[in-house]
Short mmCIF file of C-alpha atoms in Angstrom, two decimals:
data_model
loop_
_atom_site.label_atom_id
_atom_site.label_comp_id
_atom_site.label_asym_id
_atom_site.label_seq_id
_atom_site.Cartn_x
_atom_site.Cartn_y
_atom_site.Cartn_z
CA MET A 136 194.85 -30.86 -45.43
CA LYS A 137 195.35 -33.28 -42.51
CA ILE A 138 192.71 -33.00 -39.62
CA ARG A 139 192.96 -35.12 -36.05
CA ILE A 140 189.65 -34.81 -34.18
CA ILE A 141 189.55 -36.42 -30.88
CA GLY A 142 186.86 -36.52 -28.06
CA GLY A 143 184.74 -38.58 -25.88
CA CYS A 144 182.12 -41.18 -26.93
CA GLY A 145 179.08 -39.03 -28.14
CA SER A 146 180.96 -36.03 -28.34
CA GLY A 147 180.23 -35.56 -32.21
CA LYS A 148 183.62 -36.68 -33.68
CA THR A 149 182.01 -38.74 -36.25
CA PHE A 150 179.28 -36.14 -37.23
CA ILE A 151 181.68 -33.38 -37.54
CA ALA A 152 184.39 -35.31 -39.61
CA LYS A 153 181.63 -36.67 -42.15
CA GLN A 154 180.58 -33.25 -42.72
CA LEU A 155 183.99 -32.00 -43.19
CA SER A 156 184.88 -34.80 -45.45
CA LYS A 157 181.97 -34.04 -47.54
CA GLN A 158 182.58 -30.41 -47.82
CA TYR A 159 186.40 -30.65 -48.56
CA GLY A 160 186.43 -34.01 -50.34
CA ILE A 161 188.89 -35.30 -47.67
CA PRO A 162 188.81 -39.05 -46.69
CA HIS A 163 187.38 -39.69 -43.36
CA PHE A 164 188.86 -42.37 -41.07
CA GLN A 165 187.77 -43.79 -37.47
CA THR A 166 190.49 -44.78 -35.12
CA ASP A 167 187.87 -47.68 -33.86
CA ASN A 168 188.37 -49.09 -37.39
CA LEU A 169 192.16 -49.57 -36.90
CA VAL A 170 191.53 -51.14 -33.45
CA TRP A 171 188.50 -53.54 -34.28
CA ASN A 172 188.48 -56.04 -36.96
CA ARG A 173 184.64 -55.46 -37.66
CA THR A 174 184.14 -59.05 -39.36
CA ASN A 175 185.05 -60.81 -36.34
CA ASN A 176 184.76 -58.07 -33.41
CA LYS A 177 188.13 -58.79 -32.28
CA LYS A 178 191.07 -56.47 -31.90
CA TYR A 179 193.50 -56.19 -34.43
CA PRO A 180 197.18 -56.93 -33.52
CA GLU A 181 199.04 -53.66 -32.42
CA GLU A 182 201.36 -54.21 -35.70
CA THR A 183 198.34 -54.13 -38.09
CA ARG A 184 196.77 -51.16 -36.31
CA ASP A 185 199.90 -49.27 -36.60
CA ARG A 186 200.49 -50.22 -40.31
CA MET A 187 196.88 -49.04 -41.15
CA LEU A 188 197.42 -45.82 -39.31
CA ASN A 189 200.82 -45.18 -40.98
CA GLU A 190 199.02 -45.94 -44.31
CA ILE A 191 196.43 -42.99 -43.64
CA LEU A 192 199.13 -40.76 -42.57
CA GLU A 193 200.98 -41.29 -45.57
CA ARG A 194 198.07 -39.66 -47.70
CA ASP A 195 198.06 -36.03 -49.10
CA SER A 196 194.95 -35.36 -46.97
CA TRP A 197 193.01 -36.97 -44.12
CA ILE A 198 190.43 -36.77 -41.44
CA LEU A 199 191.02 -39.01 -38.45
CA GLU A 200 188.78 -39.22 -35.54
CA GLY A 201 188.52 -41.36 -32.62
CA VAL A 202 188.83 -41.25 -28.76
CA HIS A 203 192.15 -43.06 -28.99
CA HIS A 204 195.30 -41.03 -28.02
CA LYS A 205 197.75 -43.36 -26.27
CA TRP A 206 199.11 -44.61 -29.58
CA GLY A 207 199.26 -42.67 -32.54
CA GLN A 208 200.75 -39.48 -31.28
CA LYS A 209 202.04 -39.14 -34.86
CA SER A 210 198.80 -38.23 -35.97
CA PHE A 211 198.96 -35.02 -33.66
CA THR A 212 202.20 -34.13 -34.84
CA GLN A 213 201.11 -34.51 -38.62
CA ALA A 214 198.05 -32.98 -38.39
CA ASN A 215 197.46 -29.38 -39.70
CA PHE A 216 194.66 -28.83 -37.34
CA ILE A 217 193.66 -30.76 -34.15
CA PHE A 218 190.40 -30.36 -32.67
CA ILE A 219 189.24 -31.49 -29.35
CA ILE A 220 185.61 -31.74 -28.82
CA ASN A 221 184.79 -31.54 -25.25
CA PRO A 222 180.86 -30.90 -24.71
CA THR A 223 179.52 -31.76 -21.07
CA THR A 224 179.15 -35.13 -20.09
CA TYR A 225 175.37 -34.84 -19.95
CA ILE A 226 175.41 -34.10 -23.60
CA GLN A 227 177.74 -36.95 -24.57
CA ASN A 228 175.79 -39.46 -22.42
CA TRP A 229 172.51 -38.27 -24.05
CA ARG A 230 174.05 -38.91 -27.43
CA VAL A 231 175.15 -42.01 -26.59
CA ILE A 232 171.87 -43.13 -25.49
CA LYS A 233 170.10 -41.71 -28.68
CA ARG A 234 172.50 -43.35 -30.79
CA PHE A 235 171.88 -46.69 -28.99
CA ILE A 236 168.23 -46.31 -29.60
CA LYS A 237 168.55 -45.33 -33.24
CA THR A 238 170.86 -48.23 -34.05
CA ARG A 239 168.84 -50.90 -32.12
CA PHE A 240 165.95 -49.83 -34.49
CA ASN A 241 168.09 -49.58 -37.63
CA LEU A 242 167.35 -45.92 -37.95
CA GLU A 243 171.30 -44.81 -37.98
CA GLU A 244 174.40 -46.86 -39.33
CA ARG A 245 176.28 -48.70 -36.53
CA ASN A 246 179.99 -50.16 -36.71
CA TYR A 247 179.08 -52.90 -34.12
CA THR A 248 176.17 -54.38 -32.42
CA GLN A 249 175.41 -52.42 -29.42
CA ASP A 250 173.66 -53.99 -26.42
CA LEU A 251 173.09 -52.84 -22.94
CA LYS A 252 176.69 -53.86 -21.83
CA ASN A 253 178.18 -51.54 -24.52
CA LEU A 254 175.86 -48.69 -23.45
CA LYS A 255 177.21 -49.05 -19.86
CA VAL A 256 180.70 -49.33 -20.72
CA MET A 257 180.44 -46.15 -22.82
CA ILE A 258 178.86 -44.14 -19.85
CA ALA A 259 181.45 -45.07 -17.53
CA TRP A 260 184.28 -44.67 -20.27
CA ASN A 261 182.71 -41.04 -20.40
CA ARG A 262 183.24 -40.27 -16.84
CA LYS A 263 186.73 -41.68 -16.87
CA TYR A 264 187.67 -39.54 -20.12
CA LYS A 265 186.33 -36.33 -18.31
CA ARG A 266 188.27 -37.28 -15.20
CA ILE A 267 191.34 -38.58 -16.54
CA ASP A 268 191.80 -38.87 -20.22
CA ILE A 269 190.86 -35.30 -21.48
CA LYS A 270 193.89 -34.11 -19.14
CA ARG A 271 196.33 -36.61 -20.97
CA ILE A 272 194.96 -35.36 -24.16
CA LEU A 273 195.80 -32.01 -23.50
CA GLU A 274 199.23 -32.61 -22.20
CA LEU A 275 199.93 -34.80 -25.43
CA THR A 276 198.76 -32.09 -27.73
CA ALA A 277 200.45 -29.20 -25.78
CA GLU A 278 203.40 -28.84 -28.11
CA HIS A 279 200.88 -28.37 -30.91
CA LYS A 280 199.02 -25.45 -29.20
CA ASN A 281 199.49 -23.47 -32.30
CA LYS A 282 196.96 -25.80 -34.31
CA ARG A 283 194.88 -27.28 -31.50
CA TYR A 284 191.44 -26.02 -31.02
CA ILE A 285 189.38 -26.99 -28.05
CA VAL A 286 185.64 -26.96 -28.86
CA LYS A 287 182.83 -27.22 -26.62
CA ASP A 288 180.06 -28.02 -29.29
CA ASN A 289 180.43 -29.85 -32.48
CA LYS A 290 178.00 -27.44 -34.25
CA ARG A 291 180.68 -24.49 -33.74
CA PHE A 292 182.96 -25.73 -36.65
#
């Protein structure tokens, strides 16, 4: 089974990907980890990112989740299911703030050090995502309507 999950910051992508991974025994990958080298917090070269993506896509089963859509359209083509998680901006921003607080107090895992600048960037990014990016994602996945599901709440899986 190959599952692609996409949505804005705080939409619930990682939450549902982890649950599906556990339930079905399928490895779960985050597109953020294909973009960012977590040891030095710098972006990988595009060639490295694309190589890592292709290694994932060559597997028999995978769950790939993330906000990224401008690259990696191959993941949409190869997926058996595409889930677009699209809750309200209020819910997304609340989750981003909640995650910020939890990670600052080491109550939740994190991939990177969060600060107020990151928090502001994510909230601004969510506004842009709702205005512009969701339309692009729907266009990019239009040819895959037969396997695309738009979900307002990550608890509806």
